[in-house]
Coordinates of C-alpha atoms in Angstrom, one line a residue:
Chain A
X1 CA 33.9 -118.0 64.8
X2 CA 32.5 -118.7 68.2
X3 CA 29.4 -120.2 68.8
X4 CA 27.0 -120.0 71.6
X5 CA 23.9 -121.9 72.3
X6 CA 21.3 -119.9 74.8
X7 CA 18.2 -122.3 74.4
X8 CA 16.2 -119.4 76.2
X9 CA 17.5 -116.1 75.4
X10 CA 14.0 -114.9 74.1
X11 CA 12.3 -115.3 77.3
X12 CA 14.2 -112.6 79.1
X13 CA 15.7 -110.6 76.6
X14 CA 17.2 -107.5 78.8
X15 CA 19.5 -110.1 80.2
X16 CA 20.5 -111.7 76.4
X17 CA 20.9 -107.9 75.5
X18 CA 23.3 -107.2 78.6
X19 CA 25.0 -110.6 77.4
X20 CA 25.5 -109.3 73.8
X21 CA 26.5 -105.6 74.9
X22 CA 29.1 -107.7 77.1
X23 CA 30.4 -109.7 74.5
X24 CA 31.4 -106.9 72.2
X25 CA 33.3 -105.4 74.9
X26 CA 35.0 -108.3 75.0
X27 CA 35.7 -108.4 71.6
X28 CA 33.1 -111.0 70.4
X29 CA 30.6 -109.5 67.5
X30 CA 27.1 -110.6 67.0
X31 CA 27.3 -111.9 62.9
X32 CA 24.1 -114.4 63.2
X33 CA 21.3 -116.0 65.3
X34 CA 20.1 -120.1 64.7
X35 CA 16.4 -119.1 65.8
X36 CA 15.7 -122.8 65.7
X37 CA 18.9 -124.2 67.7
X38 CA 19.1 -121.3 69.7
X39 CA 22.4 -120.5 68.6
X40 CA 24.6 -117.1 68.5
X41 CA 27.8 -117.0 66.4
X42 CA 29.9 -114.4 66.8
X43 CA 33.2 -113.4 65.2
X44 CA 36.4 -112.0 66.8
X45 CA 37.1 -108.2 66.3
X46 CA 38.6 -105.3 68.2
X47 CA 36.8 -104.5 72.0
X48 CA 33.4 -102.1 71.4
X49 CA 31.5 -100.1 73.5
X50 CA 28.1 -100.5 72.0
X51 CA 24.3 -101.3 73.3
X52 CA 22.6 -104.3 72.0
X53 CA 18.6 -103.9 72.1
X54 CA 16.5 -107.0 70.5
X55 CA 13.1 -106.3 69.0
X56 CA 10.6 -108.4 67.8
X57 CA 8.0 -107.1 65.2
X58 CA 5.8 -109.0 62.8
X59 CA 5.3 -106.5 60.3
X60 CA 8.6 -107.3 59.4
X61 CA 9.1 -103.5 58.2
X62 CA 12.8 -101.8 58.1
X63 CA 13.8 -99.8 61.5
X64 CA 11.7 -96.8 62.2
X65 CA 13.3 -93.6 61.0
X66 CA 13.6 -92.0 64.4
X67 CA 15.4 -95.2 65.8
X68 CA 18.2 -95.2 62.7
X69 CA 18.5 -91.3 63.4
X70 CA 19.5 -92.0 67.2
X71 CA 22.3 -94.2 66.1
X72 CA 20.5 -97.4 65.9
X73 CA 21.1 -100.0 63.2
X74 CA 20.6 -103.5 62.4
X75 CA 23.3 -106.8 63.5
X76 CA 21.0 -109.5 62.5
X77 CA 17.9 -109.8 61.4
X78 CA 16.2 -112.8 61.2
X79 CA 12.1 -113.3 60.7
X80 CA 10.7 -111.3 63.3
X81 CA 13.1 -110.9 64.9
X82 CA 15.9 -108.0 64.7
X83 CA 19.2 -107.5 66.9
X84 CA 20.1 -104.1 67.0
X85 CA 23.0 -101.9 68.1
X86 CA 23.5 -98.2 68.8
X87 CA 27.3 -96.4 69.6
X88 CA 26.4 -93.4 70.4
X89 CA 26.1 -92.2 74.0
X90 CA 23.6 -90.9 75.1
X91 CA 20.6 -92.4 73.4
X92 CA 17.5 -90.6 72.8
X93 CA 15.1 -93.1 71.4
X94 CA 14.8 -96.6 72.0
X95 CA 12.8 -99.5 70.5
X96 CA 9.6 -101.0 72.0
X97 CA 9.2 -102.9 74.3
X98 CA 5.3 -104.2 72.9
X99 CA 6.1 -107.0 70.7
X100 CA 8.3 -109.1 72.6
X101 CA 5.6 -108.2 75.8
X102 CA 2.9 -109.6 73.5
X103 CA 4.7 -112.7 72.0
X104 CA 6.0 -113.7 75.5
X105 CA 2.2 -113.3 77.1
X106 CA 0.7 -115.9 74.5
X107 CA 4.0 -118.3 75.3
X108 CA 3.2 -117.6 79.1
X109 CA -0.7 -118.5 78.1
X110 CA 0.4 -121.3 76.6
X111 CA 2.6 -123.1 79.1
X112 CA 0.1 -121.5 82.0
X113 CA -2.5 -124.4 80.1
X114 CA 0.0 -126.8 79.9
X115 CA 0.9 -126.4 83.2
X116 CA -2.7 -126.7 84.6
X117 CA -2.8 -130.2 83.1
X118 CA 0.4 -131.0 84.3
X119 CA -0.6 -130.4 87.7
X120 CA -3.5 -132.6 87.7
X121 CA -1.2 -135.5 86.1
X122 CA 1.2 -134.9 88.9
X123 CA -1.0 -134.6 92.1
X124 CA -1.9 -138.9 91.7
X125 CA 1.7 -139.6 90.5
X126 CA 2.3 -137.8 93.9
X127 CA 0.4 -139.3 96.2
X128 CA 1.2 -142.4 94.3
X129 CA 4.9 -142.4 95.3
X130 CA 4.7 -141.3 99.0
X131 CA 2.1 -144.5 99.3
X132 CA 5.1 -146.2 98.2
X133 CA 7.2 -144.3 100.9
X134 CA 5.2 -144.0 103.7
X135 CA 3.7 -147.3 103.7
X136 CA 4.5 -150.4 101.0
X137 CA 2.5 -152.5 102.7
X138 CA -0.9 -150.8 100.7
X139 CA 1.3 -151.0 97.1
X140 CA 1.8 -153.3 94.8
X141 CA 4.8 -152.5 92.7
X142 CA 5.5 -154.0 89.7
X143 CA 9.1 -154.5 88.4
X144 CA 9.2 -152.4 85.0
X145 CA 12.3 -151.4 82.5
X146 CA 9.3 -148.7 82.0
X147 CA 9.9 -147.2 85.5
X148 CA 12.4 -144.6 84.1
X149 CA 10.7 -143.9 81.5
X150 CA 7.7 -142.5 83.8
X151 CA 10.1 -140.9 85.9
X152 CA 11.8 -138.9 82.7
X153 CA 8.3 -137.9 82.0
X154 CA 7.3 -136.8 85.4
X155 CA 11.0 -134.5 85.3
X156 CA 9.8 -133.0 82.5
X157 CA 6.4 -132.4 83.8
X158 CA 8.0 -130.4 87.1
X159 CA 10.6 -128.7 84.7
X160 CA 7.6 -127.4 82.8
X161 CA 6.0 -126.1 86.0
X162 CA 9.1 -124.4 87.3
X163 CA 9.6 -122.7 83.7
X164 CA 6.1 -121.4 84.1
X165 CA 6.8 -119.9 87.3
X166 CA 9.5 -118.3 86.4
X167 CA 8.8 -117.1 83.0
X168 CA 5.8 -115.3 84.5
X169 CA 7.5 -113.8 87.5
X170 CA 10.0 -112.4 84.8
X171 CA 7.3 -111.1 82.6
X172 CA 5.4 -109.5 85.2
X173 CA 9.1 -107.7 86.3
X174 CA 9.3 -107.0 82.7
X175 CA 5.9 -105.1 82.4
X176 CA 6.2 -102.7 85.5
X177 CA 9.6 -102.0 84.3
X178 CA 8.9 -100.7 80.7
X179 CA 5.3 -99.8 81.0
X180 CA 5.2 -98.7 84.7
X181 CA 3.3 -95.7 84.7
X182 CA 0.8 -96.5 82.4
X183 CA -0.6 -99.9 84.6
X184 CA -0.7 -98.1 88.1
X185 CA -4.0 -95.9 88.9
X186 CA -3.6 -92.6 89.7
X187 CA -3.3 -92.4 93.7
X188 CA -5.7 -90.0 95.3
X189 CA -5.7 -89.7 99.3
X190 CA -8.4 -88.1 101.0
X191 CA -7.5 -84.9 103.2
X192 CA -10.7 -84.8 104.5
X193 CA -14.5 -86.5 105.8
X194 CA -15.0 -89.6 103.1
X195 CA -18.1 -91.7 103.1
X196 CA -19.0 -94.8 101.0
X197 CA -21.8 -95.6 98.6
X198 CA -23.0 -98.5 96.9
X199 CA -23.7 -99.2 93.4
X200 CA -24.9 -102.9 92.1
X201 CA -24.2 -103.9 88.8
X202 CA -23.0 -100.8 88.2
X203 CA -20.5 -101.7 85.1
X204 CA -24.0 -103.1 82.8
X205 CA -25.0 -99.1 82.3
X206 CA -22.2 -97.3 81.9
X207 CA -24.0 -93.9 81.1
X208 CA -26.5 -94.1 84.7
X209 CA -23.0 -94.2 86.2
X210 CA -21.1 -91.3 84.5
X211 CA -24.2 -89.0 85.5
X212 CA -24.4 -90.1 88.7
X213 CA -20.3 -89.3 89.7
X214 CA -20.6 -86.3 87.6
X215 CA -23.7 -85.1 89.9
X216 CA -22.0 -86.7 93.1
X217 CA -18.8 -84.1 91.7
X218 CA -21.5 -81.2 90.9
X219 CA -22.2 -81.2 94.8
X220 CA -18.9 -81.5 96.0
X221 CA -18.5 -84.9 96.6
X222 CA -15.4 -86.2 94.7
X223 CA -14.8 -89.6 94.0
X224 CA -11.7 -91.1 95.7
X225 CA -11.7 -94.7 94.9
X226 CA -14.2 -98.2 93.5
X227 CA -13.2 -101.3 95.4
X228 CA -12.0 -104.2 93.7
X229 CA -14.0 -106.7 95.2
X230 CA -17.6 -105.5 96.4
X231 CA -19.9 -102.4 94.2
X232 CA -18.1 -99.2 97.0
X233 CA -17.7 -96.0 95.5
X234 CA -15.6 -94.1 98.2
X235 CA -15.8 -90.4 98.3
X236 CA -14.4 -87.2 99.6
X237 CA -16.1 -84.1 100.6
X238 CA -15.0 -81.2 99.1
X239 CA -16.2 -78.0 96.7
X240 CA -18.3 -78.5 93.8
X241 CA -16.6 -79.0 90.5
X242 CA -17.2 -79.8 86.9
X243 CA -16.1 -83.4 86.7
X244 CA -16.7 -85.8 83.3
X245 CA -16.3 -89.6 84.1
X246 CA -15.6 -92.1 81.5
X247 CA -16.7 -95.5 82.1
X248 CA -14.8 -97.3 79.8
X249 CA -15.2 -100.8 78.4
X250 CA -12.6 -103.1 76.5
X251 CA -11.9 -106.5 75.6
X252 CA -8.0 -106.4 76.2
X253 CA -6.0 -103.0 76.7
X254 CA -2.1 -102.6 76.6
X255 CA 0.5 -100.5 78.1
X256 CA -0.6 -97.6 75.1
X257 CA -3.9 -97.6 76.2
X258 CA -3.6 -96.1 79.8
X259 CA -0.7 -94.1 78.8
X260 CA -2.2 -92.1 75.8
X261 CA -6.1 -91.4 78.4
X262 CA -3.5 -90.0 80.8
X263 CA -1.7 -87.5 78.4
X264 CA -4.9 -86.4 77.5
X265 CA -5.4 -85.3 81.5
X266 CA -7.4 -87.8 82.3
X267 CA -7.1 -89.7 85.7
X268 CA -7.4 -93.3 86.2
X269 CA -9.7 -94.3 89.0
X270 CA -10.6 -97.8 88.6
X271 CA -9.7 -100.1 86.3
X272 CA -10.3 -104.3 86.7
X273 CA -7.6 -106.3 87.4
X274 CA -8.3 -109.1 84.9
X275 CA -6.7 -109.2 81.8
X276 CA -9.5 -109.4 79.4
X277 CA -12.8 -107.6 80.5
X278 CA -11.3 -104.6 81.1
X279 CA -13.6 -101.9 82.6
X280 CA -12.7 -98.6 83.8
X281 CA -13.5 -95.7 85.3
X282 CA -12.0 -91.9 84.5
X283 CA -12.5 -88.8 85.1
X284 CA -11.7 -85.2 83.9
X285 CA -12.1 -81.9 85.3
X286 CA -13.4 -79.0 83.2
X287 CA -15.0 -75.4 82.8
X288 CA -18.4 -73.9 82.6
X289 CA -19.3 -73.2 79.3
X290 CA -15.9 -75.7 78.0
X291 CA -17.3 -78.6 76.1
X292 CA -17.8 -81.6 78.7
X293 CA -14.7 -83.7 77.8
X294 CA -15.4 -87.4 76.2
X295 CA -13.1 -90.7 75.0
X296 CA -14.5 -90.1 71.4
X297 CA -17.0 -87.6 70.2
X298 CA -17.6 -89.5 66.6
X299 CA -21.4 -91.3 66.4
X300 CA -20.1 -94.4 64.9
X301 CA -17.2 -94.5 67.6
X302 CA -19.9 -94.3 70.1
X303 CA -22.4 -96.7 68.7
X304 CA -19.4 -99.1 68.2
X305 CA -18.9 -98.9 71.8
X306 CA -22.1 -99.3 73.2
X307 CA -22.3 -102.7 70.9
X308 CA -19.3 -103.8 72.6
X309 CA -21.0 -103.3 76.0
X310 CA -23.7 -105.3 75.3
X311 CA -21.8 -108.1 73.5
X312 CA -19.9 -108.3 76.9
X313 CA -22.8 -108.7 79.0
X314 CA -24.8 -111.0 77.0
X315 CA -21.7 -113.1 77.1
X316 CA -21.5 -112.5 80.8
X317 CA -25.1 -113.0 81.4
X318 CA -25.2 -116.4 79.1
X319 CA -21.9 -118.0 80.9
X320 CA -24.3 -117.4 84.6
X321 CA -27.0 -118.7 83.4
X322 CA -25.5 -121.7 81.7
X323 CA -23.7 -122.4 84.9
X324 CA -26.7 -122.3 86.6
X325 CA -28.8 -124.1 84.5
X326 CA -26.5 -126.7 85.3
X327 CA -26.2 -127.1 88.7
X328 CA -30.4 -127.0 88.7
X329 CA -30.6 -129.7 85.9
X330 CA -28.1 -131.9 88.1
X331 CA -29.7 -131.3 91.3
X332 CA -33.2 -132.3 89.5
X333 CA -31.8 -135.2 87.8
X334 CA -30.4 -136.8 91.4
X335 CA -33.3 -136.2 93.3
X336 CA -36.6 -135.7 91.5
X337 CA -38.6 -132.7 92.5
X338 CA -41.0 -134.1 94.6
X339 CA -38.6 -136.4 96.3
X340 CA -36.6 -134.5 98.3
X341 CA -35.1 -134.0 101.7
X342 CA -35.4 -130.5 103.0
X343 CA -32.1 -129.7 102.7
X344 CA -32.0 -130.1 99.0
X345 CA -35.1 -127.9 99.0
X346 CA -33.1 -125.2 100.2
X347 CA -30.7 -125.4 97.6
X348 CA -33.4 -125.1 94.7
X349 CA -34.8 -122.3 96.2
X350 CA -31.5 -120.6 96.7
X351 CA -30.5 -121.3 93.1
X352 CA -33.3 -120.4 92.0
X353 CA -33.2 -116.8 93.7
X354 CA -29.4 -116.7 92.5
X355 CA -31.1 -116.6 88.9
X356 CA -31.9 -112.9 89.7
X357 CA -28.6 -111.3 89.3
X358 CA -28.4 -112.4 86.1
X359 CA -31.4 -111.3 85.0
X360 CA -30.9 -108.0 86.8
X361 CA -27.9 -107.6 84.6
X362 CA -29.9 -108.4 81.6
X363 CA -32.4 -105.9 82.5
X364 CA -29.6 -103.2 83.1
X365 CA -28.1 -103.9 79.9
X366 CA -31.1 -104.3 77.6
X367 CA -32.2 -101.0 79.3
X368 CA -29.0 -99.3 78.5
X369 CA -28.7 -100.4 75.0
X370 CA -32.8 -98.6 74.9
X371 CA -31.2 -95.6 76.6
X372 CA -28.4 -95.2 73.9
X373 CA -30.4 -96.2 70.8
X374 CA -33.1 -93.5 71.6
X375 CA -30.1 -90.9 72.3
X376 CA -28.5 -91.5 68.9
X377 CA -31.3 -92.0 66.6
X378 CA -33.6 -89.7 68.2
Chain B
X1 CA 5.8 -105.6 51.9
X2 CA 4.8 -106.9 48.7
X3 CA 2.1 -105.5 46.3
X4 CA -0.9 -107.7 47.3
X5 CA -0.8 -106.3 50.6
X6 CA -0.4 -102.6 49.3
X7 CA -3.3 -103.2 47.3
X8 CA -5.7 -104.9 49.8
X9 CA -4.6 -101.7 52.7
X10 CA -5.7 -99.4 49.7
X11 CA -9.4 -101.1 49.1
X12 CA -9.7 -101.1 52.9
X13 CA -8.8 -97.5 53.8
X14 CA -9.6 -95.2 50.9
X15 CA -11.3 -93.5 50.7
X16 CA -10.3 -92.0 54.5
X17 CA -12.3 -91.0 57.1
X18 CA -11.3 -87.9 58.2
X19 CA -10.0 -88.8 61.3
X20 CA -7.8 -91.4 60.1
X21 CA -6.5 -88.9 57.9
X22 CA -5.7 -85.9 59.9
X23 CA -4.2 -88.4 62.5
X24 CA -1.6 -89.9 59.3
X25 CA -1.0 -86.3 58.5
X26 CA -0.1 -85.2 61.3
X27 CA 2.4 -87.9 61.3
X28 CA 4.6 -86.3 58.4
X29 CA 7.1 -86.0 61.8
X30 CA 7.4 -88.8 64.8
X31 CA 5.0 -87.3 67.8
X32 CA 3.4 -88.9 71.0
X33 CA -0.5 -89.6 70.9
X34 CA -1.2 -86.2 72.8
X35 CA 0.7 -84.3 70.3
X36 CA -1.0 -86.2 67.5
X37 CA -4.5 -84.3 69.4
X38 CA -2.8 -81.2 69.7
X39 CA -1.3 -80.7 65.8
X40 CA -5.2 -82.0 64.2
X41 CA -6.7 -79.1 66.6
X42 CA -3.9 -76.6 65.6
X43 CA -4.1 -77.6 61.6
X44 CA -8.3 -77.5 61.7
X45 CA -8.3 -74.1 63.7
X46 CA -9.9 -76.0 66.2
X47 CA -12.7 -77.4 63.9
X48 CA -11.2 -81.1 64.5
X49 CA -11.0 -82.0 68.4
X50 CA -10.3 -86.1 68.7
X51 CA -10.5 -87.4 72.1
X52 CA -8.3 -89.9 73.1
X53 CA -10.4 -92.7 72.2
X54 CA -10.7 -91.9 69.1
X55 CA -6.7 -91.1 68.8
X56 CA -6.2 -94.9 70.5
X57 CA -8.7 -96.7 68.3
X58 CA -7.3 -95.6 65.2
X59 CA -3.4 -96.0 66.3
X60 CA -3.8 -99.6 67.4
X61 CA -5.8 -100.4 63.8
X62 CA -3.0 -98.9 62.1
X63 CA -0.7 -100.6 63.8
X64 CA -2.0 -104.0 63.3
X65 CA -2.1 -102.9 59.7
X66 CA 1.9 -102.2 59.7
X67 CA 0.6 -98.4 58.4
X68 CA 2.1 -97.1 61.9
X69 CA 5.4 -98.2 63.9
X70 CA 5.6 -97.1 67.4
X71 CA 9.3 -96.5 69.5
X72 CA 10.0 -95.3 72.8
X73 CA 11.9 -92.0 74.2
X74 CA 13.6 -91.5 76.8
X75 CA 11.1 -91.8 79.8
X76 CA 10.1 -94.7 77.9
X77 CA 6.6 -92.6 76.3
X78 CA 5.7 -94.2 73.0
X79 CA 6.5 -92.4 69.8
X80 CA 4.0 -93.2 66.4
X81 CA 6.2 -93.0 63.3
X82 CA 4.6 -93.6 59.7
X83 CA 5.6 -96.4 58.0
X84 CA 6.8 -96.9 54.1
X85 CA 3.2 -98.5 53.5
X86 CA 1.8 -95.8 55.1
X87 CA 3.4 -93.0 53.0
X88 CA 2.1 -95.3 50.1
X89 CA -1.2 -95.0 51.2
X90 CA -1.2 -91.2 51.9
X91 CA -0.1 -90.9 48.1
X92 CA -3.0 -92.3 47.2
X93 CA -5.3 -90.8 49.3
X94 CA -3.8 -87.4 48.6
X95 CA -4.0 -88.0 44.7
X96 CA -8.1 -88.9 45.1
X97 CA -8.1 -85.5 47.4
X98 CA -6.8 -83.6 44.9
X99 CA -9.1 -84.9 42.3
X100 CA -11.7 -84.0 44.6
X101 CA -10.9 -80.4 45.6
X102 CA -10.1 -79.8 41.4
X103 CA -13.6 -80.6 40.3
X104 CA -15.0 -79.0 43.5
X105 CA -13.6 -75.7 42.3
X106 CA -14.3 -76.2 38.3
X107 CA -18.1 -77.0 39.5
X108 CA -18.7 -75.0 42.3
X109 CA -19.9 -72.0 40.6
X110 CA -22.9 -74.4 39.3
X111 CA -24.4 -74.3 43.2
X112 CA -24.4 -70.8 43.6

C-alpha cells in the first residue's frame, strides 16, 4: 500500500487526473481517497493504460448510463465525490465538468471574502513594518515572545492571498477550456457603413427594446454590437430582414445556458459581464408568414419572467436610492441646510439631480410591468 | 435515494405539466437540448414547439431535483440522461395517464 497526501488535489482536478492516469501506468492503482486528510492510497499491480476522470455530483446518483456504456466505471467513490476510470480508447462520452465548476466557484467566493479582509489587515501591518525599516527613530518597539506569533499569522494571511490568486486564475483557465464556446458572443464584423445609436436604461423594458431592433432589422439596419460600458447600439447597413431579439434577464446563468439558446440558432449579441445580473441580448432570423421565434411561448413562463424583471430593478432601483439617501442624510447632518458654503451647495443640488436615474428606471420598469400585464390579461 | 425523497418529487411534480412531460419522454434515450426540441415537435406532429427557454428552465429544475443527469460528448456538448428517480416518476405519471385516457374513452360518448 502506498500512500500519498495531495492537500489540494480538488482545486485543479485535470492535473490530480493526469497524476492518477500516470500512476497506473506506473503500476500504482487508485483503491481509496482520505477526503479529510487529503490522502490517496494506492496498491501495487501490473502497469495500465487507463484515463482517470474525477466528478463531483451531489445527487449522489450511480454513473449515468451513457458514461458506463463508453467504458467508464467507478475506482472510488466517496460522498460526492467519484473517481472514475475508462480503458477503452477512444472515448465517446465524458463526465461533466459542472459540479466541480460550481463547487470550486463558491470556494473561490469564499476565500475572494476572506481575502478582501485579509488585505485590509495587511495594508497597516505593512506600513507598520517598513516604519520600522525605513525609519526607527518614529517606532517604538516593544520586545515580545508574541512577535512570532504575529508574524505566523501575517504568513498565513499572504499564503491565503496567493491561494486566491491562483485558485481563480486556474478556475477561469478551467471554464474557457471546458465551456468555451458557450461564454464567448457570437463575433459579427461589419463589411459595410455602421453608425451608432443610443438607448438609456434600455435593460428596465425589455419588450420597447426587442421592437425597436426588430424595426431597426425590418429596415435594413442590422445590429452589430451593445457596448459594455455606455447605452451604444452599433449597427450595420444592410437589406431588410425578419429579425426576433430576445432580451433576456437572469439571476445567474451557466455554461448550459448559452450553449442550449445557440443550438436553437440563436446568436448571442450582448450579454453582461457580471456574474449575477445577467442580461442579454439575442437575436433570430426568420420567414414571412413563420411564427416570430421566442425563448418560451408558455403564459406562465412569460409572466414568470417579466416578475423576475421587475424584482431585479426594484432591487436595483432600492440599492441607488439607499446609497443616495445616504450620502444626502450625511451631507445634511455635517452642515445644516441653511449653513452652507457654496460648494456644498453644489453637491446637494447635484445629488439631488442624480436622484433622477433612479426614478427614470422606476418609471421604465413600472411602465413595463403595465405594458405586460395589459398584454397578458387583456 | 431513499423513499422520503421519491415521495416528496412525486407530490411536487404530478400531476405534469405537459412540457415537463414531453421533455422526460423524450428522454427514454440520452439527447442534447436541441434534439430534446426536435423529438417533442416530431412526437406532437408539430402541435408542441418548446423554445429554448422553456427546454433550459425545465432541464436545470430537473436537475437540481436529481430527476436529470447531464454528461458531455466529444466536442464537449452536454448530454441530458434520465435518472433512476426519474424513471420512478414517469411510472407514476404514466399510471395516472392511463387512468385518465381509460375513463376518457368509457365516458366520452356521454359529451356527444
Amino acid at each position: 500500500m502506498i500512500k500519498k497526501w495531495r492537500p489540494f488535489w480538488s482545486y485543479d482536478v485535470e492535473k490530480t487526473e493526469r497524476w492518477l492516469s500516470s500512476s497506473a501506468v506506473d503500476g500504482k492503482k487508485l483503491i481509496d481517497v482520505k477526503l479529510f486528510s487529503r490522502i490517496f492510497v494506492f496498491e501495487e499491480t501490473p502497469t495500465e493504460q487507463m484515463e482517470y476522470q474525477v466528478i463531483f455530483d451531489k445527487s449522489q446518483n450511480n454513473l449515468a448510463t451513457g458514461l458506463v456504456s463508453s467504458g467508464w466505471e467507478d475506482s472510488v467513490v466517496k460522498g460526492n465525490w467519484k473517481f472514475v476510470n475508462n480503458r477503452t480508447d477512444p472515448i465517446h462520452a465524458y463526465p461533466s465538468r459542472e459540479g466541480i465548476l460550481k463547487r470550486n466557484r463558491v470556494h473561490l467566493l469564499f476565500l475572494t471574502g476572506l481575502s478582501f479582509l485579509y488585505i485590509f489587515q495587511l495594508i497597516p501591518f505593512i506600513i507598520a513594518m517598513l516604519t520600522i525599516l525605513f525609519s526607527p527613530d518614529d517606532a517604538n518597539v516593544v520586545a515580545s515572545p508574541y512577535w512570532s506569533l504575529t508574524f505566523l499569522y501575517f504568513i498565513q494571511v499572504i499564503g491565503v492571498i496567493i491561494f486566491t490568486i491562483y485558485m481563480s486564475r486556474n478556475l477561469l483557465a478551467f471554464e474557457r477550456k471546458f465551456f468555451k464556446t458557450s461564454v464567448s458572443e457570437n463575433e459579427k464584423k461589419a463589411a459595410g457603413e455602421t453608425f451608432t445609436k443610443w438607448r438609456f436604461a434600455w435593460m428596465y423594458a425589455p419588450d420597447l427594446l426587442e421592437n425597436w431592433l426588430s424595426k431597426m432589422a425590418a429596415e435594413g439596419n442590422h445590429l452589430v454590437s451593445v457596448s459594455k460600458v455606455w447605452p451604444a447600439f452599433t449597427f450595420e447597413k444592410g437589406t431588410p430582414k425578419l429579425i426576433s431579439y430576445v432580451q433576456d434577464f437572469q439571476w445567474k446563468t451557466d455554461p448550459e445556458y448559452v450553449e442550449i439558446h445557440k443550438s436553437a440558432d440563436w446568436k448571442l449579441r450582448f450579454a453582461s459581464k457580471s456574474w449575477l445580473f445577467k442580461y442579454s441580448i439575442w437575436e433570430k432570423e426568420y420567414e414571412l408568414g413563420d411564427m416570430k421565434p421566442r425563448f418560451t411561448y408558455d403564459s406562465t413562463e412569460k409572466k414568470a419572467q417579466v416578475r423576475k424583471v421587475v424584482i431585479a430593478s426594484s432591487i436595483l432601483v432600492s440599492y441607488l436610492l439607499g446609497i443616495l439617501f445616504m450620502a444626502l442624510w450625511m451631507q445634511f447632518k455635517v452642515n445644516p441646510p441653511f449653513n452652507q458654503y457654496f460648494l456644498h451647495q453644489i453637491l446637494i443640488v447635484l445629488l439631488i439631480i442624480s436622484s433622477l436615474s433612479p426614478i427614470f428606471i422606476l418609471t421604465r420598469t413600472f411602465l413595463y410591468a403595465l405594458r405586460m400585464r395589459k398584454q397578458y390579461v387583456g | 435515494m431513499n423513499r422520503l425523497t421519491i415521495k416528496k418529487i412525486i407530490e411536487t411534480y404530478i400531476p405534469m405539466t405537459e412540457t415537463a412531460f414531453y421533455i422526460l419522454l423524450s428522454l427514454s434515450e440520452p439527447r442534447h437540448g436541441y434534439g430534446i426540441i426536435k423529438h417533442v415537435e416530431e412526437i406532437t406532429e408539430g402541435r408542441l414547439i418548446l423554445g429554448s427557454g422553456t427546454i433550459y428552465g425545465t432541464l436545470k429544475k430537473l436537475q437540481r431535483d436529481h430527476i436529470v443527469t447531464v454528461y458531455a460528448d466529444e466536442l464537449r456538448k452536454t448530454i441530458y440522461e434520465i435518472s433512476d428517480l426519474g424513471k420512478d416518476l414517469m411510472n407514476h405519471e404514466i399510471e395516472r395517464l392511463k387512468e385518465l385516457h381509460t375513463n376518457a374513452l368509457k365516458y366520452e360518448e356521454e359529451f356527444k
